[in-house]
Amino acid sequence: MMKKPVYFKETLAAVEKANQYLNLPEGVFKRLCLPTRSLTVNIPVKMDDGTMSFFTGYRVQYDMSRGPGKGGIRYHPGITRDEVTALAALMTWKCAVVDIPFGGAKGGVDCDARILSLGEKERLTRRFTYELFPLIGPEKDIPAPDMYTDEQVMAWIMDTYSMMKGFTVPEVVTGKPVSLGGSKGRKTATSEGLIITIIEAIKAEGMCLEGLRTSVLGFGNVGYHSARLLHMLGATIVGLADSHGAIYNPRGINMSTIARHKTETGSLADFEGADNLTVDELLAMETDLIIPAAICGQINPGNVDSIKTRMIAEGANGPVTSEADRVLIEKGVFIIPDILGNAGGVVVSYFEWLQGMQRLLWKSREIKKKLKHIMTKAFGEVMDISKDNNTDMRTAATILGVKRVAEAIKMRGFYP
Ligand code: NAD
């Protein structure tokens, strides 16, 4: 069995590499290698059968020099403070790459949301919100959905926070239902942003969207919508994966029938129009594009050698370990890194927060136009840094993000 990577150390490897180009003052660099604040809580939940269970939850605020903390809350079995810290650091660079005035944060609860009843999930969420109350708020730290959390979970967080404040505070979370002040376009924002960067990368690499053989790992918010949108644009979705395993058909998978199959059976497996494979077997199939849109470290030293693809677009956060990243770069695979590729979600979260703070409602068309502008600009800036420094896209994106955060830290100075 492969050793579990130490995620935060993995994340810092990219920062250390970026600093070879930035040469930051020692104090600023040290500051960037540590989270500002971490909270660990143990959440008591009365289960439906009358027993008590305790779940450990985390919120890490990595750096808030550029604005309030921003980052999702993930419900995932085995999640650790190390992983949440790594994800909070990535959020910090990501907000800076797309130049929105937020710092980076992240939360997580060690639980298997798939086996909790709706009532258990609600009690867990409300008590977790209570524990987070001193830390979160529209001007302090604004949670959003992530793996196994959704707009319902955001509605419970918003309601609990509002009850404790004594008035309704929609802007304490983003990714809310539209009926509670959620933004139009938030649900598909991450995948739409990812597609914008894929189109830019395809242009830069002289590739073509039509018939682009694509595998997508993860069939949730990011994975499903990315596969669906790419399919609509002419790509051939040859492989898909979820937590149960993978499916593959070199002639292409029909997106509407697979979506129905997943809804009916709860899994992608045993779909008539494709063969069952393991995720590692799917990764070894010849493709033009792989979109990891699920867990951290899914592409790792255990499977990287067998990967035969031209491009990887990271819908997930931290899906490629630093060692695997090195191998892929040597192989000449073009990687759109997480802090650039999946930033569309936080960009539209920013729009949602702005609309909430100003009590405004923007139109879909306006949101899509603004998203496209920000994502295209960020892609161009990262590409220019990559070319100017003859370095890979992850290092270039980290240079851009870390540089902007470092500038804010330097200008503000250290308190007191
Ligand atoms: P989700 O809960 O909607 O979906 C997760 C999917 O991953 C599910 O289909 C699940 O079956 C699948 N999965 C779980 N374990 C797997 C495994 N071992 N192999 C293959 N698939 C597996 O979550 P999401 O919101 O789509 O988030 C997915 C990733 O995208 C996460 O890394 C998240 O941090 C990142 N992300 C999400 C957003 C967002 O707006 N939701 C924004 C930026 C980044």
GROMACS .gro file of C-alpha atoms and ligand atoms in nm:
model
  460
    1MET     CA    1   0.000   0.000   0.000
    2MET     CA    2   0.130   0.345  -0.095
    3LYS     CA    3   0.224   0.574   0.191
    4LYS     CA    4  -0.030   0.857   0.233
    5PRO     CA    5   0.139   1.180   0.122
    6VAL     CA    6   0.179   1.455   0.374
    7TYR     CA    7  -0.037   1.707   0.193
    8PHE     CA    8   0.080   2.030   0.353
    9LYS     CA    9   0.445   1.944   0.290
   10GLU     CA   10   0.348   1.862  -0.069
   11THR     CA   11   0.184   2.204  -0.106
   12LEU     CA   12   0.485   2.383   0.037
   13ALA     CA   13   0.709   2.213  -0.222
   14ALA     CA   14   0.544   2.431  -0.490
   15VAL     CA   15   0.589   2.743  -0.274
   16GLU     CA   16   0.957   2.666  -0.220
   17LYS     CA   17   1.000   2.620  -0.595
   18ALA     CA   18   0.821   2.951  -0.662
   19ASN     CA   19   1.047   3.126  -0.412
   20GLN     CA   20   1.351   3.028  -0.618
   21TYR     CA   21   1.219   3.288  -0.864
   22LEU     CA   22   1.081   3.536  -0.609
   23ASN     CA   23   1.357   3.546  -0.347
   24LEU     CA   24   1.120   3.677  -0.082
   25PRO     CA   25   1.252   3.834   0.242
   26GLU     CA   26   1.307   3.556   0.496
   27GLY     CA   27   1.032   3.674   0.738
   28VAL     CA   28   0.771   3.695   0.464
   29PHE     CA   29   0.863   3.353   0.326
   30LYS     CA   30   0.845   3.197   0.674
   31ARG     CA   31   0.503   3.359   0.724
   32LEU     CA   32   0.382   3.204   0.396
   33CYS     CA   33   0.484   2.857   0.514
   34LEU     CA   34   0.260   2.862   0.823
   35PRO     CA   35  -0.117   2.891   0.868
   36THR     CA   36  -0.242   3.196   1.061
   37ARG     CA   37  -0.502   3.009   1.266
   38SER     CA   38  -0.633   2.651   1.298
   39LEU     CA   39  -0.930   2.529   1.497
   40THR     CA   40  -1.000   2.164   1.579
   41VAL     CA   41  -1.339   2.072   1.724
   42ASN     CA   42  -1.511   1.752   1.831
   43ILE     CA   43  -1.873   1.758   1.727
   44PRO     CA   44  -2.128   1.555   1.925
   45VAL     CA   45  -2.415   1.425   1.713
   46LYS     CA   46  -2.719   1.235   1.835
   47MET     CA   47  -2.764   0.960   1.577
   48ASP     CA   48  -3.105   0.839   1.458
   49ASP     CA   49  -3.070   0.518   1.663
   50GLY     CA   50  -3.028   0.720   1.984
   51THR     CA   51  -2.650   0.668   2.022
   52MET     CA   52  -2.399   0.955   2.038
   53SER     CA   53  -2.120   0.990   1.783
   54PHE     CA   54  -1.833   1.238   1.783
   55PHE     CA   55  -1.687   1.375   1.462
   56THR     CA   56  -1.367   1.577   1.441
   57GLY     CA   57  -1.385   1.897   1.239
   58TYR     CA   58  -1.132   2.160   1.134
   59ARG     CA   59  -1.123   2.515   1.006
   60VAL     CA   60  -0.789   2.657   0.899
   61GLN     CA   61  -0.744   3.023   0.810
   62TYR     CA   62  -0.420   3.024   0.620
   63ASP     CA   63  -0.360   3.388   0.533
   64MET     CA   64  -0.597   3.684   0.532
   65SER     CA   65  -0.365   3.967   0.433
   66ARG     CA   66  -0.565   4.033   0.113
   67GLY     CA   67  -0.913   4.002   0.264
   68PRO     CA   68  -1.147   3.772   0.459
   69GLY     CA   69  -1.081   3.399   0.453
   70LYS     CA   70  -1.254   3.205   0.177
   71GLY     CA   71  -1.274   2.832   0.125
   72GLY     CA   72  -1.501   2.532   0.120
   73ILE     CA   73  -1.604   2.285   0.388
   74ARG     CA   74  -1.548   1.920   0.300
   75TYR     CA   75  -1.710   1.618   0.465
   76HIS     CA   76  -1.474   1.328   0.399
   77PRO     CA   77  -1.377   1.016   0.594
   78GLY     CA   78  -1.020   1.031   0.722
   79ILE     CA   79  -0.970   1.403   0.654
   80THR     CA   80  -0.693   1.546   0.871
   81ARG     CA   81  -0.582   1.888   0.983
   82ASP     CA   82  -0.278   1.843   0.758
   83GLU     CA   83  -0.499   1.803   0.451
   84VAL     CA   84  -0.724   2.096   0.548
   85THR     CA   85  -0.414   2.315   0.602
   86ALA     CA   86  -0.284   2.223   0.256
   87LEU     CA   87  -0.621   2.306   0.102
   88ALA     CA   88  -0.636   2.639   0.291
   89ALA     CA   89  -0.290   2.730   0.158
   90LEU     CA   90  -0.404   2.649  -0.197
   91MET     CA   91  -0.711   2.872  -0.147
   92THR     CA   92  -0.478   3.158  -0.047
   93TRP     CA   93  -0.273   3.137  -0.369
   94LYS     CA   94  -0.586   3.070  -0.578
   95CYS     CA   95  -0.768   3.387  -0.466
   96ALA     CA   96  -0.452   3.582  -0.543
   97VAL     CA   97  -0.404   3.419  -0.887
   98VAL     CA   98  -0.749   3.539  -0.997
   99ASP     CA   99  -0.690   3.863  -0.804
  100ILE     CA  100  -1.002   3.868  -0.588
  101PRO     CA  101  -0.982   4.037  -0.245
  102PHE     CA  102  -0.997   3.725  -0.028
  103GLY     CA  103  -0.751   3.531   0.181
  104GLY     CA  104  -0.749   3.152   0.198
  105ALA     CA  105  -0.925   2.916   0.440
  106LYS     CA  106  -1.070   2.566   0.439
  107GLY     CA  107  -1.275   2.339   0.660
  108GLY     CA  108  -1.341   1.972   0.690
  109VAL     CA  109  -1.517   1.713   0.903
  110ASP     CA  110  -1.401   1.354   0.931
  111CYS     CA  111  -1.726   1.172   0.849
  112ASP     CA  112  -1.880   0.962   0.573
  113ALA     CA  113  -2.160   1.188   0.457
  114ARG     CA  114  -2.291   0.913   0.225
  115ILE     CA  115  -2.407   0.703   0.520
  116LEU     CA  116  -2.545   0.982   0.740
  117SER     CA  117  -2.920   1.040   0.731
  118LEU     CA  118  -3.038   1.388   0.636
  119GLY     CA  119  -3.123   1.458   1.001
  120GLU     CA  120  -2.780   1.343   1.122
  121LYS     CA  121  -2.609   1.557   0.858
  122GLU     CA  122  -2.816   1.858   0.961
  123ARG     CA  123  -2.735   1.815   1.333
  124LEU     CA  124  -2.366   1.770   1.251
  125THR     CA  125  -2.364   2.081   1.032
  126ARG     CA  126  -2.548   2.300   1.282
  127ARG     CA  127  -2.322   2.201   1.573
  128PHE     CA  128  -2.010   2.247   1.356
  129THR     CA  129  -2.136   2.596   1.266
  130TYR     CA  130  -2.188   2.673   1.634
  131GLU     CA  131  -1.827   2.569   1.703
  132LEU     CA  132  -1.703   2.783   1.412
  133PHE     CA  133  -1.913   3.085   1.514
  134PRO     CA  134  -1.629   3.294   1.663
  135LEU     CA  135  -1.423   3.249   1.346
  136ILE     CA  136  -1.662   3.289   1.054
  137GLY     CA  137  -1.861   3.586   0.927
  138PRO     CA  138  -1.904   3.793   0.610
  139GLU     CA  139  -1.605   4.011   0.696
  140LYS     CA  140  -1.398   3.733   0.858
  141ASP     CA  141  -1.422   3.399   0.681
  142ILE     CA  142  -1.686   3.278   0.436
  143PRO     CA  143  -1.736   2.901   0.388
  144ALA     CA  144  -1.860   2.737   0.064
  145PRO     CA  145  -1.944   2.383  -0.055
  146ASP     CA  146  -1.675   2.127  -0.128
  147MET     CA  147  -1.665   1.745  -0.141
  148TYR     CA  148  -1.987   1.593  -0.002
  149THR     CA  149  -2.129   1.929   0.103
  150ASP     CA  150  -2.383   2.117  -0.107
  151GLU     CA  151  -2.628   2.407  -0.111
  152GLN     CA  152  -2.844   2.238   0.156
  153VAL     CA  153  -2.544   2.225   0.393
  154MET     CA  154  -2.474   2.593   0.316
  155ALA     CA  155  -2.839   2.679   0.393
  156TRP     CA  156  -2.809   2.509   0.736
  157ILE     CA  157  -2.483   2.696   0.809
  158MET     CA  158  -2.643   3.025   0.707
  159ASP     CA  159  -2.953   2.957   0.916
  160THR     CA  160  -2.757   2.854   1.228
  161TYR     CA  161  -2.525   3.155   1.202
  162SER     CA  162  -2.824   3.388   1.145
  163MET     CA  163  -3.012   3.244   1.446
  164MET     CA  164  -2.708   3.310   1.665
  165LYS     CA  165  -2.669   3.667   1.534
  166GLY     CA  166  -3.042   3.741   1.565
  167PHE     CA  167  -3.090   3.850   1.202
  168THR     CA  168  -3.049   3.694   0.857
  169VAL     CA  169  -2.692   3.697   0.724
  170PRO     CA  170  -2.695   3.537   0.377
  171GLU     CA  171  -2.341   3.653   0.296
  172VAL     CA  172  -2.182   3.434   0.568
  173VAL     CA  173  -2.163   3.151   0.311
  174THR     CA  174  -2.155   3.119  -0.066
  175GLY     CA  175  -2.291   2.833  -0.274
  176LYS     CA  176  -2.633   2.885  -0.112
  177PRO     CA  177  -2.957   2.800  -0.288
  178VAL     CA  178  -3.063   3.084  -0.521
  179SER     CA  179  -3.384   3.112  -0.314
  180LEU     CA  180  -3.168   3.220  -0.014
  181GLY     CA  181  -2.951   3.471  -0.197
  182GLY     CA  182  -2.725   3.229  -0.382
  183SER     CA  183  -2.578   3.351  -0.708
  184LYS     CA  184  -2.695   3.243  -1.046
  185GLY     CA  185  -2.423   3.030  -1.206
  186ARG     CA  186  -2.247   2.927  -0.882
  187LYS     CA  187  -2.330   2.556  -0.920
  188THR     CA  188  -2.153   2.526  -1.256
  189ALA     CA  189  -1.895   2.801  -1.199
  190THR     CA  190  -1.600   2.573  -1.118
  191SER     CA  191  -1.650   2.357  -1.424
  192GLU     CA  192  -1.724   2.655  -1.650
  193GLY     CA  193  -1.406   2.823  -1.530
  194LEU     CA  194  -1.213   2.501  -1.586
  195ILE     CA  195  -1.345   2.472  -1.943
  196ILE     CA  196  -1.238   2.833  -2.013
  197THR     CA  197  -0.880   2.745  -1.911
  198ILE     CA  198  -0.890   2.416  -2.106
  199ILE     CA  199  -0.994   2.605  -2.422
  200GLU     CA  200  -0.706   2.850  -2.370
  201ALA     CA  201  -0.460   2.565  -2.310
  202ILE     CA  202  -0.580   2.374  -2.615
  203LYS     CA  203  -0.525   2.684  -2.830
  204ALA     CA  204  -0.177   2.728  -2.685
  205GLU     CA  205  -0.088   2.362  -2.745
  206GLY     CA  206  -0.233   2.348  -3.098
  207MET     CA  207  -0.490   2.084  -2.999
  208CYS     CA  208  -0.857   2.060  -3.097
  209LEU     CA  209  -1.168   2.023  -2.879
  210GLU     CA  210  -1.357   1.815  -3.135
  211GLY     CA  211  -1.309   1.449  -3.045
  212LEU     CA  212  -1.074   1.533  -2.755
  213ARG     CA  213  -1.046   1.199  -2.569
  214THR     CA  214  -1.120   1.290  -2.210
  215SER     CA  215  -1.133   1.101  -1.880
  216VAL     CA  216  -1.290   1.262  -1.574
  217LEU     CA  217  -1.225   1.135  -1.219
  218GLY     CA  218  -1.514   1.229  -0.990
  219PHE     CA  219  -1.878   1.259  -1.094
  220GLY     CA  220  -1.999   1.522  -0.846
  221ASN     CA  221  -2.041   1.894  -0.892
  222VAL     CA  222  -1.709   1.958  -1.068
  223GLY     CA  223  -1.664   1.624  -1.248
  224TYR     CA  224  -2.018   1.587  -1.377
  225HIS     CA  225  -2.055   1.942  -1.507
  226SER     CA  226  -1.705   1.944  -1.661
  227ALA     CA  227  -1.775   1.618  -1.847
  228ARG     CA  228  -2.120   1.739  -1.955
  229LEU     CA  229  -1.997   2.077  -2.081
  230LEU     CA  230  -1.697   1.930  -2.264
  231HIS     CA  231  -1.922   1.670  -2.424
  232MET     CA  232  -2.150   1.952  -2.543
  233LEU     CA  233  -1.846   2.124  -2.696
  234GLY     CA  234  -1.757   1.815  -2.900
  235ALA     CA  235  -1.507   1.630  -2.678
  236THR     CA  236  -1.538   1.250  -2.646
  237ILE     CA  237  -1.577   1.144  -2.283
  238VAL     CA  238  -1.398   0.806  -2.289
  239GLY     CA  239  -1.364   0.751  -1.913
  240LEU     CA  240  -1.540   0.843  -1.591
  241ALA     CA  241  -1.476   0.752  -1.227
  242ASP     CA  242  -1.648   0.786  -0.891
  243SER     CA  243  -1.578   0.649  -0.543
  244HIS     CA  244  -1.690   0.300  -0.656
  245GLY     CA  245  -1.451   0.268  -0.954
  246ALA     CA  246  -1.422   0.368  -1.318
  247ILE     CA  247  -1.583   0.303  -1.656
  248TYR     CA  248  -1.430   0.327  -2.004
  249ASN     CA  249  -1.546   0.329  -2.363
  250PRO     CA  250  -1.298   0.446  -2.632
  251ARG     CA  251  -1.592   0.537  -2.860
  252GLY     CA  252  -1.738   0.770  -2.598
  253ILE     CA  253  -1.987   0.757  -2.312
  254ASN     CA  254  -2.335   0.901  -2.356
  255MET     CA  255  -2.363   1.172  -2.091
  256SER     CA  256  -2.738   1.175  -2.046
  257THR     CA  257  -2.773   0.797  -2.009
  258ILE     CA  258  -2.479   0.773  -1.767
  259ALA     CA  259  -2.624   1.054  -1.554
  260ARG     CA  260  -2.954   0.863  -1.535
  261HIS     CA  261  -2.768   0.538  -1.451
  262LYS     CA  262  -2.577   0.713  -1.169
  263THR     CA  263  -2.897   0.862  -1.026
  264GLU     CA  264  -3.080   0.529  -1.040
  265THR     CA  265  -2.801   0.300  -0.910
  266GLY     CA  266  -2.589   0.545  -0.705
  267SER     CA  267  -2.278   0.438  -0.897
  268LEU     CA  268  -2.118   0.455  -1.243
  269ALA     CA  269  -2.034   0.081  -1.234
  270ASP     CA  270  -2.210  -0.175  -1.455
  271PHE     CA  271  -2.320   0.084  -1.709
  272GLU     CA  272  -2.423  -0.088  -2.030
  273GLY     CA  273  -2.238   0.156  -2.254
  274ALA     CA  274  -1.890   0.107  -2.103
  275ASP     CA  275  -1.652  -0.141  -1.937
  276ASN     CA  276  -1.581  -0.144  -1.562
  277LEU     CA  277  -1.221  -0.061  -1.470
  278THR     CA  278  -1.029   0.049  -1.163
  279VAL     CA  279  -0.933   0.417  -1.147
  280ASP     CA  280  -0.566   0.325  -1.203
  281GLU     CA  281  -0.660   0.118  -1.509
  282LEU     CA  282  -0.855   0.413  -1.646
  283LEU     CA  283  -0.559   0.644  -1.588
  284ALA     CA  284  -0.342   0.410  -1.800
  285MET     CA  285  -0.571   0.441  -2.105
  286GLU     CA  286  -0.457   0.663  -2.390
  287THR     CA  287  -0.632   1.002  -2.367
  288ASP     CA  288  -0.578   1.365  -2.469
  289LEU     CA  289  -0.707   1.512  -2.144
  290ILE     CA  290  -0.756   1.393  -1.787
  291ILE     CA  291  -0.965   1.595  -1.542
  292PRO     CA  292  -0.912   1.486  -1.181
  293ALA     CA  293  -1.221   1.619  -1.000
  294ALA     CA  294  -1.229   1.422  -0.676
  295ILE     CA  295  -0.973   1.361  -0.402
  296CYS     CA  296  -0.622   1.484  -0.312
  297GLY     CA  297  -0.323   1.280  -0.432
  298GLN     CA  298  -0.519   1.070  -0.684
  299ILE     CA  299  -0.232   1.091  -0.934
  300ASN     CA  300   0.070   0.970  -0.743
  301PRO     CA  301   0.396   0.773  -0.779
  302GLY     CA  302   0.191   0.452  -0.780
  303ASN     CA  303   0.012   0.528  -1.109
  304VAL     CA  304   0.191   0.819  -1.277
  305ASP     CA  305   0.426   0.609  -1.491
  306SER     CA  306   0.136   0.447  -1.673
  307ILE     CA  307  -0.038   0.776  -1.761
  308LYS     CA  308  -0.057   0.840  -2.135
  309THR     CA  309  -0.218   1.179  -2.186
  310ARG     CA  310  -0.128   1.522  -2.325
  311MET     CA  311  -0.303   1.745  -2.076
  312ILE     CA  312  -0.427   1.739  -1.716
  313ALA     CA  313  -0.677   2.001  -1.597
  314GLU     CA  314  -0.707   1.998  -1.219
  315GLY     CA  315  -1.072   2.036  -1.121
  316ALA     CA  316  -0.984   1.890  -0.779
  317ASN     CA  317  -0.754   2.057  -0.530
  318GLY     CA  318  -0.415   1.889  -0.491
  319PRO     CA  319  -0.495   1.585  -0.711
  320VAL     CA  320  -0.132   1.538  -0.824
  321THR     CA  321   0.142   1.472  -0.568
  322SER     CA  322   0.466   1.669  -0.607
  323GLU     CA  323   0.661   1.358  -0.713
  324ALA     CA  324   0.399   1.267  -0.975
  325ASP     CA  325   0.402   1.630  -1.092
  326ARG     CA  326   0.775   1.603  -1.162
  327VAL     CA  327   0.724   1.287  -1.368
  328LEU     CA  328   0.439   1.442  -1.569
  329ILE     CA  329   0.644   1.754  -1.646
  330GLU     CA  330   0.931   1.532  -1.767
  331LYS     CA  331   0.683   1.347  -1.989
  332GLY     CA  332   0.577   1.683  -2.138
  333VAL     CA  333   0.219   1.673  -2.007
  334PHE     CA  334   0.062   2.021  -2.000
  335ILE     CA  335  -0.089   2.074  -1.653
  336ILE     CA  336  -0.350   2.337  -1.572
  337PRO     CA  337  -0.291   2.358  -1.195
  338ASP     CA  338  -0.574   2.365  -0.939
  339ILE     CA  339  -0.505   2.721  -0.822
  340LEU     CA  340  -0.577   2.840  -1.176
  341GLY     CA  341  -0.805   2.579  -1.331
  342ASN     CA  342  -1.069   2.537  -1.060
  343ALA     CA  343  -1.071   2.903  -0.948
  344GLY     CA  344  -1.405   2.969  -1.126
  345GLY     CA  345  -1.587   2.846  -0.813
  346VAL     CA  346  -1.430   3.102  -0.584
  347VAL     CA  347  -1.466   3.376  -0.845
  348VAL     CA  348  -1.845   3.328  -0.860
  349SER     CA  349  -1.846   3.288  -0.480
  350TYR     CA  350  -1.691   3.635  -0.472
  351PHE     CA  351  -1.973   3.757  -0.699
  352GLU     CA  352  -2.225   3.594  -0.464
  353TRP     CA  353  -2.067   3.760  -0.161
  354LEU     CA  354  -2.066   4.099  -0.338
  355GLN     CA  355  -2.432   4.061  -0.434
  356GLY     CA  356  -2.517   3.965  -0.073
  357MET     CA  357  -2.325   4.255   0.081
  358GLN     CA  358  -2.493   4.502  -0.156
  359ARG     CA  359  -2.835   4.329  -0.166
  360LEU     CA  360  -2.811   4.309  -0.545
  361LEU     CA  361  -2.900   4.033  -0.792
  362TRP     CA  362  -2.685   4.000  -1.102
  363LYS     CA  363  -2.802   3.840  -1.425
  364SER     CA  364  -2.653   3.509  -1.550
  365ARG     CA  365  -2.517   3.676  -1.863
  366GLU     CA  366  -2.330   3.934  -1.656
  367ILE     CA  367  -2.183   3.663  -1.430
  368LYS     CA  368  -2.065   3.446  -1.720
  369LYS     CA  369  -1.904   3.746  -1.893
  370LYS     CA  370  -1.720   3.856  -1.578
  371LEU     CA  371  -1.610   3.496  -1.505
  372LYS     CA  372  -1.472   3.455  -1.855
  373HIS     CA  373  -1.283   3.782  -1.834
  374ILE     CA  374  -1.118   3.692  -1.500
  375MET     CA  375  -1.031   3.333  -1.596
  376THR     CA  376  -0.889   3.427  -1.937
  377LYS     CA  377  -0.682   3.708  -1.785
  378ALA     CA  378  -0.544   3.480  -1.512
  379PHE     CA  379  -0.460   3.208  -1.765
  380GLY     CA  380  -0.273   3.463  -1.982
  381GLU     CA  381  -0.079   3.599  -1.684
  382VAL     CA  382   0.023   3.251  -1.569
  383MET     CA  383   0.118   3.150  -1.925
  384ASP     CA  384   0.337   3.464  -1.960
  385ILE     CA  385   0.518   3.390  -1.633
  386SER     CA  386   0.566   3.030  -1.743
  387LYS     CA  387   0.720   3.140  -2.075
  388ASP     CA  388   0.929   3.424  -1.928
  389ASN     CA  389   1.082   3.194  -1.665
  390ASN     CA  390   1.083   2.879  -1.876
  391THR     CA  391   0.893   2.696  -1.605
  392ASP     CA  392   0.583   2.479  -1.571
  393MET     CA  393   0.231   2.618  -1.524
  394ARG     CA  394   0.203   2.514  -1.155
  395THR     CA  395   0.521   2.695  -1.062
  396ALA     CA  396   0.412   2.996  -1.271
  397ALA     CA  397   0.070   3.010  -1.103
  398THR     CA  398   0.231   2.973  -0.760
  399ILE     CA  399   0.476   3.254  -0.842
  400LEU     CA  400   0.184   3.481  -0.932
  401GLY     CA  401  -0.030   3.390  -0.629
  402VAL     CA  402   0.248   3.390  -0.372
  403LYS     CA  403   0.390   3.717  -0.509
  404ARG     CA  404   0.056   3.895  -0.465
  405VAL     CA  405   0.010   3.761  -0.110
  406ALA     CA  406   0.372   3.848  -0.021
  407GLU     CA  407   0.322   4.203  -0.148
  408ALA     CA  408   0.018   4.243   0.080
  409ILE     CA  409   0.213   4.107   0.379
  410LYS     CA  410   0.507   4.338   0.309
  411MET     CA  411   0.286   4.648   0.272
  412ARG     CA  412   0.089   4.574   0.589
  413GLY     CA  413   0.398   4.480   0.792
  414PHE     CA  414   0.392   4.260   1.099
  415TYR     CA  415   0.160   4.357   1.387
  416PRO     CA  416   0.231   4.485   1.653
  417NAD     P1  417  -1.871   1.633  -0.486
  417NAD     O1  418  -1.893   1.582  -0.350
  417NAD     O2  419  -1.982   1.699  -0.556
  417NAD     O3  420  -1.820   1.512  -0.578
  417NAD     C1  421  -1.713   1.431  -0.544
  417NAD     C2  422  -1.706   1.316  -0.643
  417NAD     O4  423  -1.582   1.248  -0.623
  417NAD     C3  424  -1.817   1.213  -0.626
  417NAD     O5  425  -1.868   1.179  -0.753
  417NAD     C4  426  -1.745   1.092  -0.565
  417NAD     O6  427  -1.804   0.969  -0.602
  417NAD     C5  428  -1.609   1.109  -0.630
  417NAD     N1  429  -1.502   1.037  -0.560
  417NAD     C6  430  -1.481   1.024  -0.427
  417NAD     N2  431  -1.373   0.948  -0.404
  417NAD     C7  432  -1.326   0.913  -0.527
  417NAD     C8  433  -1.218   0.833  -0.571
  417NAD     N3  434  -1.134   0.778  -0.483
  417NAD     N4  435  -1.199   0.820  -0.705
  417NAD     C9  436  -1.282   0.877  -0.795
  417NAD     N5  437  -1.387   0.953  -0.759
  417NAD    C10  438  -1.407   0.970  -0.626
  417NAD     O7  439  -1.741   1.728  -0.478
  417NAD     P2  440  -1.702   1.849  -0.575
  417NAD     O8  441  -1.759   1.973  -0.519
  417NAD     O9  442  -1.727   1.811  -0.715
  417NAD    O10  443  -1.545   1.857  -0.547
  417NAD    C11  444  -1.454   1.773  -0.615
  417NAD    C12  445  -1.316   1.833  -0.612
  417NAD    O11  446  -1.319   1.962  -0.673
  417NAD    C13  447  -1.259   1.853  -0.471
  417NAD    O12  448  -1.119   1.834  -0.476
  417NAD    C14  449  -1.288   2.000  -0.445
  417NAD    O13  450  -1.199   2.056  -0.351
  417NAD    C15  451  -1.265   2.057  -0.583
  417NAD     N6  452  -1.329   2.187  -0.602
  417NAD    C16  453  -1.464   2.200  -0.588
  417NAD    C17  454  -1.521   2.325  -0.609
  417NAD    C18  455  -1.671   2.344  -0.604
  417NAD    O14  456  -1.716   2.453  -0.640
  417NAD     N7  457  -1.749   2.245  -0.566
  417NAD    C19  458  -1.441   2.435  -0.638
  417NAD    C20  459  -1.303   2.418  -0.654
  417NAD    C21  460  -1.249   2.293  -0.635
   0.00000   0.00000   0.00000
